[in-house]
Tab-separated table of C-alpha atoms in Angstrom:
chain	number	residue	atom	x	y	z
O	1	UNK	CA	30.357	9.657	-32.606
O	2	UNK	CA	28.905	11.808	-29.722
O	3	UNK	CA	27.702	15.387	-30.628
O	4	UNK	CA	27.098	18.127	-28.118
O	5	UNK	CA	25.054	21.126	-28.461
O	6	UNK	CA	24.669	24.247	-26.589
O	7	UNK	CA	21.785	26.742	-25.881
O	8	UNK	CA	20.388	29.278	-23.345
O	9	UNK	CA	23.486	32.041	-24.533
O	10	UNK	CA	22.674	35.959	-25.037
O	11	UNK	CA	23.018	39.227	-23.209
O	12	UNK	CA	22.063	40.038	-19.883
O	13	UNK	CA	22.012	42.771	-17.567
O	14	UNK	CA	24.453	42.244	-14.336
O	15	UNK	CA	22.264	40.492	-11.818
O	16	UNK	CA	20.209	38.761	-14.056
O	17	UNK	CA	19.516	34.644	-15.040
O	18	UNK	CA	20.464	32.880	-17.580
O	19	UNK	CA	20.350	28.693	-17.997
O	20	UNK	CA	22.258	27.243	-20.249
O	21	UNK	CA	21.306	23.533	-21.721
O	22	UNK	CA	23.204	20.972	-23.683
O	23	UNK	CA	22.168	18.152	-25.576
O	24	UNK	CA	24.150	15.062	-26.210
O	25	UNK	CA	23.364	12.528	-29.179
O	26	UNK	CA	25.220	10.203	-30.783
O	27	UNK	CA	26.574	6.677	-29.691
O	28	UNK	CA	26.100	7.094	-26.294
O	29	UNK	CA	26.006	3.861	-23.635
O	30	UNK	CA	26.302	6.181	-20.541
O	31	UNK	CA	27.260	9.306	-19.672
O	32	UNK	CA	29.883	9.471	-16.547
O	33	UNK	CA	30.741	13.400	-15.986
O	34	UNK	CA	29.722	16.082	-17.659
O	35	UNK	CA	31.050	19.776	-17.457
O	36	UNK	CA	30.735	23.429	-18.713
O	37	UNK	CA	33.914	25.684	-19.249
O	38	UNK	CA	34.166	28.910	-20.272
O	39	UNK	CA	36.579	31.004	-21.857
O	40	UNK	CA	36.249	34.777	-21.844
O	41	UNK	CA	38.640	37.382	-24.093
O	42	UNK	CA	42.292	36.695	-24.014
O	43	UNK	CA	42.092	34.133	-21.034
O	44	UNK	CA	42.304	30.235	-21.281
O	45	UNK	CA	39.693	28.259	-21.092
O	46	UNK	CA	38.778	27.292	-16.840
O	47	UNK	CA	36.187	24.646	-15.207
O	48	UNK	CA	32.873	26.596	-14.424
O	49	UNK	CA	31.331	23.851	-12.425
O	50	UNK	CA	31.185	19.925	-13.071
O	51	UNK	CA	28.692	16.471	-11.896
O	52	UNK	CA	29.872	13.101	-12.264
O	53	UNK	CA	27.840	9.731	-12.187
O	54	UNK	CA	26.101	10.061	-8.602
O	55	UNK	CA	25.663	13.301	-8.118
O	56	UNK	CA	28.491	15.100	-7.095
O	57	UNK	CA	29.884	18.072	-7.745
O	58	UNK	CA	32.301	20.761	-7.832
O	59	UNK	CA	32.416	24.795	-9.095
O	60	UNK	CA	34.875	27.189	-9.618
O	61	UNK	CA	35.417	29.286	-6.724
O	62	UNK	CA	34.340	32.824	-8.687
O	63	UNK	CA	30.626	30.821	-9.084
O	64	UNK	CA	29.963	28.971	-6.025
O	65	UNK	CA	26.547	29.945	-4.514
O	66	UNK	CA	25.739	31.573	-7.873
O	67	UNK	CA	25.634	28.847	-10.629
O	68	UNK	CA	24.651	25.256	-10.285
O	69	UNK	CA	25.107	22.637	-12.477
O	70	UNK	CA	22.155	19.449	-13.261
O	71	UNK	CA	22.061	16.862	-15.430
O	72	UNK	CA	19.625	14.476	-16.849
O	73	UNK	CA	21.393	11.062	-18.039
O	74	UNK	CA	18.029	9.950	-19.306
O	75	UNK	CA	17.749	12.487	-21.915
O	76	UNK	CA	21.168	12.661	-22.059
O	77	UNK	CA	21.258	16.751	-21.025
O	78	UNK	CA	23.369	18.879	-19.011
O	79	UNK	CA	22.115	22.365	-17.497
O	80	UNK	CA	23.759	25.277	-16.221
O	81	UNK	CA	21.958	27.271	-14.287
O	82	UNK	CA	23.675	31.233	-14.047
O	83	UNK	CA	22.250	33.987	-10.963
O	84	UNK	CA	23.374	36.970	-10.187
O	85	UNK	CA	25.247	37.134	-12.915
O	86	UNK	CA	28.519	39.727	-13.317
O	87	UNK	CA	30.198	41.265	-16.120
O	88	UNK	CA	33.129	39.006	-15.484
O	89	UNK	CA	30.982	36.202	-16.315
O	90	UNK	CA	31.112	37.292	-19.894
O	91	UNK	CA	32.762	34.461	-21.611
O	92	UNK	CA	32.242	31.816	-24.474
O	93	UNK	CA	30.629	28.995	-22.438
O	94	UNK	CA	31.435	25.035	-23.573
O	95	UNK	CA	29.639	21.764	-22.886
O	96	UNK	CA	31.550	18.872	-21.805
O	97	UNK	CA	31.197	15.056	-21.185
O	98	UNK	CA	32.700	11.827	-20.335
O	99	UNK	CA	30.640	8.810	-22.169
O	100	UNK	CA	31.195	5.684	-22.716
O	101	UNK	CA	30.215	4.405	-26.235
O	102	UNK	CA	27.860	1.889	-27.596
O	103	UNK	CA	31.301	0.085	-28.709
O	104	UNK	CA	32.270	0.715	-24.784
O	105	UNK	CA	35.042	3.213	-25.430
O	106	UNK	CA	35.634	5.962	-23.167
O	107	UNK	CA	36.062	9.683	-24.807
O	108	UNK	CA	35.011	12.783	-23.885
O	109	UNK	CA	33.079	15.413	-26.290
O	110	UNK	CA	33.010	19.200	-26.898
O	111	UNK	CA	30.037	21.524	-27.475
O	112	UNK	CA	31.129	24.499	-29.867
O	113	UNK	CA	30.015	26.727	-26.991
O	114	UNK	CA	27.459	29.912	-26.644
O	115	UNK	CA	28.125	33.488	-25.722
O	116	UNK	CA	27.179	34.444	-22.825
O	117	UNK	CA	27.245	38.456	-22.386
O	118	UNK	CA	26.793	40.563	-19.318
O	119	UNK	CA	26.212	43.748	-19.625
O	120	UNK	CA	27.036	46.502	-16.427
């Protein structure tokens, strides 16, 4: 019902940008959080940095003041914006959101996530 895809993935040199983008479709009414997870090599999967409906948000302490987190409901996108970027950073990164549907359930959707390399 709701499809999520992720760009803005490759390799990048520690220090460097990268911003990832996801794209929702699908029977969307209205989108009320949206998130991007990562998972690196042998580690679970953690919260990178969420927004919910208004504006707010929250980060994972290893990103604060280096990756923030936009979305536009209108378009129905979600953005993460990566600086200074580490090796540890180096993970499989996932889209995530909250919608309600056209038939006014609530359910949440997965991206099937980008790599996101950085290199030392």
């Amino acid at each position: 019902q709701v499809q999520l895809v992720e760009s803005g993935g490759g390799l990048v040199q520690a220090g460097g940008s990268l911003r990832l983008s996801c794209a929702a479709s699908g029977s969307i009414f209205s989108i009320n959080a949206m998130a991007w997870y990562r998972q690196a090599p042998g580690k679970q999967r953690e919260l990178v940095a969420a927004i919910r409906t208004g504006g707010a948000t929250n980060y994972a302490d290893s990103v604060k003041g280096r990756f923030t987190i936009s979305g536009d409901n209108a378009n129905n996108m979600v953005y993460l914006q990566m600086n200074s970027l580490k090796p540890e950073d180096t993970a499989v990164y996932y889209c995530s959101i909250l919608v309600t549907t056209t038939a006014r359930v609530t359910m949440s959707s997965w991206g099937k996530g980008t790599l996101v390399t950085v290199s030392s």
